[in-house]
């Protein structure tokens, strides 16, 4: 039987590429010298499209894929997937929720511990000889994480996983989202500004996209205040980055741990000079185990669709 033609937007884990190539006739769009001309000439040949949360797709790309029936995306973020355009064409979309909850929550905890306890800063202190320099000032005291007040912005799959971990650290937990979550013990705070004012650590784990753009603005940062820390493992767009850089530089907030940025991979240069911020290259789901589980889900979604029209995790259409 002739294999189905699948277009692959960018490079994926080698194990996933091998699995896809064994089952389908795959073509890598990123390998084409001129992807736009390639899509114009050959877009109509593909039944499936594999992309990722970071690359996504636009309505324009979709328009060239005239025979497309299914999209399978690597990642849980939907902000770069034009779901409305897929829905209008009756194209099914799959993504990879849940399998990454643990690792993203672990990294949120790691960032909280790092900025609170000054872990990265202390490492830099040792490496530059601060500990052994005679007469040098001792390393500054840090802040406690266990038992501190944690505000979670977005209590979805990952937010709830963070809350469970923080419970083990005996943190006092409240959260903000548009609607209170049923059946959880943590207190909902309707006002994000009030949550920021109350907490020691504000961890952002909402969806990205237009609905949450600059949700954390100068007013929220000022409410967090000079004793408050910010952690962002959601999307760079959720925070007003200009306001954040200013708040950090002027010490109007205590510090920040950031895995994501507004204009990735470009990180504001001003942040490189600051000791009260930890900067990561968008690695929250980046463990061998979780990336493999995500890869398996990308494949299973495609295979399930072609087998009986059912994906393991269909994306929620607007
Ligand atoms: P969920 O859909 O389960 O949860 C999203 C949460 O965001 C919900 O609680 C939702 O509540 C809340 N939310 C959405 N819009 C708003 C708003 N305008 N104001 C306040 N809260 C809002 O998603 P997941 O927990 O699975 O993932 C969350 C996000 O984490 C992903 O969308 C992705 O962008 C990011 N992520 C980042 C990773 C990284 O590598 N750094 C890795 C994986 C995910 P409500 O609808 O009631 O407002």
Short mmCIF file of C-alpha atoms and ligand atoms in Angstrom, two decimals:
data_model
loop_
_atom_site.label_atom_id
_atom_site.label_comp_id
_atom_site.label_asym_id
_atom_site.label_seq_id
_atom_site.Cartn_x
_atom_site.Cartn_y
_atom_site.Cartn_z
CA UNK A 1 0.00 0.00 0.00
CA UNK A 2 1.20 3.47 -0.82
CA UNK A 3 2.26 5.41 2.25
CA UNK A 4 0.33 8.57 3.16
CA UNK A 5 2.20 11.82 2.51
CA UNK A 6 3.05 13.84 5.59
CA UNK A 7 4.67 17.27 5.65
CA UNK A 8 6.99 17.92 8.59
CA UNK A 9 7.46 21.62 9.41
CA UNK A 10 10.84 21.42 11.18
CA UNK A 11 13.25 18.92 12.71
CA UNK A 12 11.92 16.63 15.45
CA UNK A 13 13.50 14.08 17.81
CA UNK A 14 15.42 11.55 15.66
CA UNK A 15 13.36 8.70 17.17
CA UNK A 16 10.12 10.42 16.11
CA UNK A 17 11.44 11.20 12.63
CA UNK A 18 12.39 7.53 12.22
CA UNK A 19 8.95 6.35 13.37
CA UNK A 20 7.18 8.80 11.07
CA UNK A 21 9.36 7.81 8.11
CA UNK A 22 8.64 4.11 8.70
CA UNK A 23 4.87 4.63 8.64
CA UNK A 24 4.46 7.61 6.28
CA UNK A 25 6.07 9.21 3.24
CA UNK A 26 7.52 12.28 5.00
CA UNK A 27 8.90 15.53 3.58
CA UNK A 28 10.75 18.12 5.65
CA UNK A 29 9.57 21.64 4.81
CA UNK A 30 12.54 23.27 6.56
CA UNK A 31 14.86 21.38 4.15
CA UNK A 32 13.36 23.02 1.05
CA UNK A 33 15.48 25.83 -0.38
CA UNK A 34 12.37 28.02 -0.76
CA UNK A 35 9.59 26.74 1.54
CA UNK A 36 6.98 29.20 0.21
CA UNK A 37 7.47 28.11 -3.43
CA UNK A 38 7.55 24.48 -2.31
CA UNK A 39 4.19 24.91 -0.56
CA UNK A 40 2.71 26.68 -3.58
CA UNK A 41 3.83 23.86 -5.91
CA UNK A 42 3.35 20.78 -3.69
CA UNK A 43 1.10 21.80 -0.76
CA UNK A 44 -1.81 19.86 -2.26
CA UNK A 45 0.05 16.53 -1.96
CA UNK A 46 -0.09 16.15 1.83
CA UNK A 47 -2.75 14.60 4.06
CA UNK A 48 -0.98 15.28 7.34
CA UNK A 49 1.17 18.05 8.80
CA UNK A 50 3.49 17.68 11.78
CA UNK A 51 4.55 20.87 13.54
CA UNK A 52 5.46 22.02 17.06
CA UNK A 53 4.18 24.54 19.60
CA UNK A 54 7.23 26.71 18.86
CA UNK A 55 6.85 26.70 15.05
CA UNK A 56 3.06 26.36 14.73
CA UNK A 57 1.38 27.26 11.45
CA UNK A 58 -0.53 30.16 9.95
CA UNK A 59 -3.80 30.31 8.06
CA UNK A 60 -1.65 31.16 5.00
CA UNK A 61 0.29 27.88 5.26
CA UNK A 62 -2.94 25.99 5.73
CA UNK A 63 -4.40 27.53 2.58
CA UNK A 64 -1.62 25.92 0.51
CA UNK A 65 -2.24 22.48 2.06
CA UNK A 66 -5.44 21.91 0.13
CA UNK A 67 -5.85 18.17 0.86
CA UNK A 68 -4.86 18.40 4.51
CA UNK A 69 -6.91 16.32 6.98
CA UNK A 70 -4.85 16.33 10.16
CA UNK A 71 -2.25 18.38 12.05
CA UNK A 72 -0.18 16.87 14.88
CA UNK A 73 1.73 19.36 17.03
CA UNK A 74 4.63 18.65 19.42
CA UNK A 75 3.88 20.61 22.60
CA UNK A 76 0.91 21.85 24.62
CA UNK A 77 1.00 25.55 23.65
CA UNK A 78 -1.70 26.51 21.16
CA UNK A 79 -0.73 30.17 20.72
CA UNK A 80 1.03 29.57 17.38
CA UNK A 81 -1.62 27.22 15.96
CA UNK A 82 -4.44 28.94 14.07
CA UNK A 83 -7.15 26.64 15.41
CA UNK A 84 -9.98 28.69 13.91
CA UNK A 85 -8.52 28.23 10.41
CA UNK A 86 -8.22 24.46 10.94
CA UNK A 87 -11.73 24.23 12.34
CA UNK A 88 -13.17 26.13 9.38
CA UNK A 89 -11.67 23.51 7.04
CA UNK A 90 -12.64 20.53 9.22
CA UNK A 91 -8.96 19.68 9.80
CA UNK A 92 -8.30 17.75 13.03
CA UNK A 93 -5.55 19.09 15.31
CA UNK A 94 -3.68 17.06 17.94
CA UNK A 95 -1.24 18.24 20.64
CA UNK A 96 0.64 16.78 23.63
CA UNK A 97 -0.87 17.86 26.97
CA UNK A 98 -0.36 16.10 30.35
CA UNK A 99 2.81 14.15 29.52
CA UNK A 100 4.88 17.29 30.23
CA UNK A 101 3.14 18.41 33.45
CA UNK A 102 5.78 16.87 35.72
CA UNK A 103 8.80 18.39 34.05
CA UNK A 104 7.35 21.88 33.62
CA UNK A 105 6.24 21.85 37.27
CA UNK A 106 9.67 20.59 38.36
CA UNK A 107 11.33 23.45 36.50
CA UNK A 108 8.97 26.01 38.04
CA UNK A 109 10.04 24.71 41.46
CA UNK A 110 13.69 24.80 40.38
CA UNK A 111 13.37 28.46 39.34
CA UNK A 112 11.60 29.37 42.54
CA UNK A 113 14.33 27.70 44.61
CA UNK A 114 17.06 29.21 42.45
CA UNK A 115 15.95 32.82 42.69
CA UNK A 116 14.78 32.57 46.31
CA UNK A 117 17.93 30.82 47.57
CA UNK A 118 20.26 32.65 45.12
CA UNK A 119 21.60 29.34 43.75
CA UNK A 120 22.89 30.57 40.36
CA UNK A 121 24.19 33.77 41.96
CA UNK A 122 26.06 31.73 44.60
CA UNK A 123 27.57 29.53 41.88
CA UNK A 124 28.88 32.63 40.10
CA UNK A 125 30.25 33.91 43.44
CA UNK A 126 32.26 30.70 43.98
CA UNK A 127 33.55 30.55 40.38
CA UNK A 128 34.84 34.11 40.43
CA UNK A 129 36.70 33.45 43.71
CA UNK A 130 34.37 35.44 45.94
CA UNK A 131 34.55 32.79 48.66
CA UNK A 132 38.34 32.68 48.87
CA UNK A 133 39.08 36.39 48.46
CA UNK A 134 40.54 37.60 51.79
CA UNK A 135 38.42 40.31 53.37
CA UNK A 136 35.65 39.99 50.78
CA UNK A 137 32.05 40.43 51.85
CA UNK A 138 30.28 37.16 52.66
CA UNK A 139 27.56 35.95 50.31
CA UNK A 140 24.26 37.75 51.00
CA UNK A 141 21.46 35.94 52.80
CA UNK A 142 18.73 34.44 50.66
CA UNK A 143 14.98 34.08 51.19
CA UNK A 144 13.03 31.07 52.37
CA UNK A 145 10.93 29.04 49.95
CA UNK A 146 9.44 26.42 52.31
CA UNK A 147 6.39 27.86 53.98
CA UNK A 148 6.33 31.01 51.79
CA UNK A 149 3.24 32.36 50.01
CA UNK A 150 2.83 31.13 46.44
CA UNK A 151 0.52 32.75 43.89
CA UNK A 152 -0.10 30.67 40.77
CA UNK A 153 -1.38 32.44 37.65
CA UNK A 154 -3.31 29.75 35.72
CA UNK A 155 -4.35 26.64 37.63
CA UNK A 156 -4.65 24.27 34.67
CA UNK A 157 -2.92 20.92 34.22
CA UNK A 158 0.57 22.27 34.93
CA UNK A 159 -0.53 24.88 37.49
CA UNK A 160 -2.16 22.15 39.59
CA UNK A 161 0.98 20.01 39.34
CA UNK A 162 3.04 22.96 40.62
CA UNK A 163 0.56 23.44 43.49
CA UNK A 164 0.93 19.77 44.51
CA UNK A 165 4.71 20.07 44.58
CA UNK A 166 4.54 23.34 46.53
CA UNK A 167 2.26 21.62 49.06
CA UNK A 168 5.25 19.39 49.88
CA UNK A 169 7.19 22.58 50.60
CA UNK A 170 4.37 23.60 52.98
CA UNK A 171 3.71 26.73 50.94
CA UNK A 172 0.54 28.74 51.42
CA UNK A 173 -1.07 28.60 47.95
CA UNK A 174 -3.59 30.79 46.14
CA UNK A 175 -4.26 31.15 42.41
CA UNK A 176 -5.72 33.40 39.78
CA UNK A 177 -7.60 32.36 36.64
CA UNK A 178 -10.70 33.66 34.90
CA UNK A 179 -12.88 31.00 36.53
CA UNK A 180 -12.40 29.25 39.90
CA UNK A 181 -11.38 25.61 39.49
CA UNK A 182 -13.84 23.09 40.93
CA UNK A 183 -12.68 20.57 43.51
CA UNK A 184 -9.34 22.08 44.54
CA UNK A 185 -8.36 23.13 48.05
CA UNK A 186 -6.48 26.25 46.97
CA UNK A 187 -8.14 29.64 47.22
CA UNK A 188 -9.11 31.48 44.03
CA UNK A 189 -8.20 35.15 43.81
CA UNK A 190 -10.29 37.03 41.25
CA UNK A 191 -7.83 39.93 41.10
CA UNK A 192 -4.32 39.24 39.80
CA UNK A 193 -3.10 42.49 41.40
CA UNK A 194 -4.38 41.31 44.80
CA UNK A 195 -2.74 37.90 44.34
CA UNK A 196 0.57 39.61 43.50
CA UNK A 197 0.25 41.88 46.53
CA UNK A 198 -0.36 38.86 48.80
CA UNK A 199 2.31 36.40 47.61
CA UNK A 200 6.10 36.04 47.97
CA UNK A 201 6.44 34.04 44.73
CA UNK A 202 4.22 34.61 41.68
CA UNK A 203 4.45 31.72 39.20
CA UNK A 204 2.96 32.30 35.75
CA UNK A 205 1.63 29.22 33.94
CA UNK A 206 -1.37 30.42 31.91
CA UNK A 207 -1.93 29.76 28.23
CA UNK A 208 -0.16 32.21 25.88
CA UNK A 209 -1.75 34.09 22.97
CA UNK A 210 -3.80 37.26 22.61
CA UNK A 211 -6.03 36.54 25.65
CA UNK A 212 -3.14 36.69 28.13
CA UNK A 213 -0.86 39.23 26.42
CA UNK A 214 0.81 41.43 29.07
CA UNK A 215 -1.46 40.04 31.79
CA UNK A 216 1.49 40.63 34.12
CA UNK A 217 2.02 44.37 33.63
CA UNK A 218 3.70 47.18 35.60
CA UNK A 219 0.76 47.37 38.02
CA UNK A 220 1.02 43.64 38.84
CA UNK A 221 4.81 43.90 39.24
CA UNK A 222 4.46 46.87 41.59
CA UNK A 223 1.90 44.91 43.61
CA UNK A 224 4.41 42.02 43.84
CA UNK A 225 6.83 44.57 45.24
CA UNK A 226 10.50 44.62 46.35
CA UNK A 227 10.11 41.42 48.43
CA UNK A 228 8.33 39.46 45.67
CA UNK A 229 9.75 37.04 43.09
CA UNK A 230 8.34 36.28 39.65
CA UNK A 231 8.67 32.95 37.80
CA UNK A 232 7.52 32.59 34.18
CA UNK A 233 7.27 29.12 32.62
CA UNK A 234 4.26 29.98 30.42
CA UNK A 235 4.96 32.25 27.44
CA UNK A 236 7.04 35.43 27.17
CA UNK A 237 4.01 37.30 25.84
CA UNK A 238 2.16 36.95 29.17
CA UNK A 239 4.54 39.45 30.78
CA UNK A 240 5.20 43.04 29.73
CA UNK A 241 8.94 42.48 29.30
CA UNK A 242 9.88 46.16 29.14
CA UNK A 243 8.10 46.73 32.46
CA UNK A 244 9.75 43.60 33.91
CA UNK A 245 13.28 44.66 32.92
CA UNK A 246 12.68 48.06 34.51
CA UNK A 247 11.23 46.53 37.70
CA UNK A 248 14.21 44.17 38.05
CA UNK A 249 16.82 46.83 37.31
CA UNK A 250 15.25 49.25 39.79
CA UNK A 251 14.79 46.44 42.37
CA UNK A 252 11.07 47.17 42.49
CA UNK A 253 10.67 43.37 42.56
CA UNK A 254 13.12 41.06 44.34
CA UNK A 255 13.98 38.84 41.38
CA UNK A 256 12.76 36.67 38.54
CA UNK A 257 13.25 33.21 37.08
CA UNK A 258 12.43 33.17 33.38
CA UNK A 259 12.23 30.20 31.01
CA UNK A 260 10.42 32.12 28.24
CA UNK A 261 10.77 35.55 26.61
CA UNK A 262 8.74 37.82 24.37
CA UNK A 263 11.13 37.65 21.43
CA UNK A 264 12.84 34.25 21.79
CA UNK A 265 15.67 33.42 21.42
CA UNK A 266 16.50 37.09 22.00
CA UNK A 267 16.74 37.94 25.69
CA UNK A 268 16.94 41.64 26.68
CA UNK A 269 20.67 42.41 27.12
CA UNK A 270 19.96 44.48 30.25
CA UNK A 271 19.02 41.25 32.06
CA UNK A 272 22.52 39.79 31.50
CA UNK A 273 23.94 42.36 33.91
CA UNK A 274 21.49 41.63 36.73
CA UNK A 275 22.21 39.17 39.53
CA UNK A 276 18.57 38.93 40.62
CA UNK A 277 17.37 37.08 37.54
CA UNK A 278 17.83 33.52 36.27
CA UNK A 279 17.60 33.11 32.49
CA UNK A 280 16.81 29.77 30.81
CA UNK A 281 16.48 28.92 27.09
CA UNK A 282 12.86 27.62 27.13
CA UNK A 283 13.69 24.19 28.57
CA UNK A 284 10.78 23.47 30.91
CA UNK A 285 9.74 20.26 29.12
CA UNK A 286 13.30 19.46 28.03
CA UNK A 287 14.12 16.09 29.57
CA UNK A 288 14.82 12.93 27.60
CA UNK A 289 11.86 11.17 29.19
CA UNK A 290 9.30 13.92 28.62
CA UNK A 291 10.41 14.82 25.11
CA UNK A 292 10.13 11.11 24.20
CA UNK A 293 6.64 10.95 25.70
CA UNK A 294 5.70 14.05 23.67
CA UNK A 295 7.15 12.46 20.53
CA UNK A 296 5.13 9.29 21.15
CA UNK A 297 1.97 11.37 21.54
CA UNK A 298 2.62 13.21 18.26
CA UNK A 299 2.86 9.85 16.51
CA UNK A 300 -0.10 8.28 18.33
CA UNK A 301 -2.31 11.27 17.48
CA UNK A 302 -1.52 10.89 13.77
CA UNK A 303 -1.86 7.13 13.77
CA UNK A 304 -5.12 7.26 15.72
CA UNK A 305 -6.56 9.78 13.29
CA UNK A 306 -5.74 7.68 10.23
CA UNK A 307 -6.88 4.46 11.93
CA UNK A 308 -10.34 5.47 13.17
CA UNK A 309 -10.52 9.27 13.19
CA UNK A 310 -9.69 9.43 16.91
CA UNK A 311 -6.62 11.18 18.32
CA UNK A 312 -5.37 10.55 21.86
CA UNK A 313 -5.34 14.30 22.54
CA UNK A 314 -7.33 16.48 20.17
CA UNK A 315 -6.74 20.22 20.68
CA UNK A 316 -9.76 22.15 22.00
CA UNK A 317 -11.22 24.23 19.15
CA UNK A 318 -12.28 27.79 20.00
P1 LIG B 1 -4.23 24.46 30.66
O1 LIG B 1 -5.08 24.80 29.50
O2 LIG B 1 -4.51 23.21 31.43
O3 LIG B 1 -4.24 25.67 31.73
C1 LIG B 1 -4.20 27.00 31.34
C2 LIG B 1 -4.63 27.87 32.52
O4 LIG B 1 -4.52 29.23 32.14
C3 LIG B 1 -6.06 27.65 32.98
O5 LIG B 1 -6.08 27.59 34.37
C4 LIG B 1 -6.79 28.89 32.51
O6 LIG B 1 -7.89 29.15 33.37
C5 LIG B 1 -5.68 29.92 32.61
N1 LIG B 1 -5.94 31.10 31.79
C6 LIG B 1 -6.17 31.15 30.45
N2 LIG B 1 -6.39 32.42 30.07
C7 LIG B 1 -6.31 33.19 31.19
C8 LIG B 1 -6.45 34.57 31.45
N3 LIG B 1 -6.76 35.44 30.46
N4 LIG B 1 -6.29 35.01 32.71
C9 LIG B 1 -6.00 34.16 33.71
N5 LIG B 1 -5.83 32.83 33.53
C10 LIG B 1 -6.00 32.35 32.29
O7 LIG B 1 -2.75 24.45 30.12
P2 LIG B 1 -1.44 23.71 30.68
O8 LIG B 1 -1.42 23.84 32.16
O9 LIG B 1 -1.32 22.37 30.08
O10 LIG B 1 -0.30 24.62 30.02
C11 LIG B 1 -0.25 26.01 30.28
C12 LIG B 1 0.71 26.70 29.34
O11 LIG B 1 2.04 26.42 29.72
C13 LIG B 1 0.65 26.27 27.88
O12 LIG B 1 -0.39 26.92 27.18
C14 LIG B 1 2.03 26.63 27.37
O13 LIG B 1 2.01 27.88 26.72
C15 LIG B 1 2.89 26.71 28.63
N6 LIG B 1 3.96 25.72 28.59
C16 LIG B 1 5.26 26.14 28.61
C17 LIG B 1 6.29 25.23 28.54
C18 LIG B 1 7.72 25.67 28.55
O14 LIG B 1 8.56 24.99 27.96
N7 LIG B 1 8.06 26.74 29.25
C19 LIG B 1 6.04 23.79 28.41
C20 LIG B 1 4.64 23.46 28.45
C21 LIG B 1 3.66 24.39 28.52
P3 LIG B 1 -9.20 29.98 32.88
O15 LIG B 1 -9.53 29.46 31.51
O16 LIG B 1 -10.23 29.69 33.92
O17 LIG B 1 -8.79 31.41 32.89
#
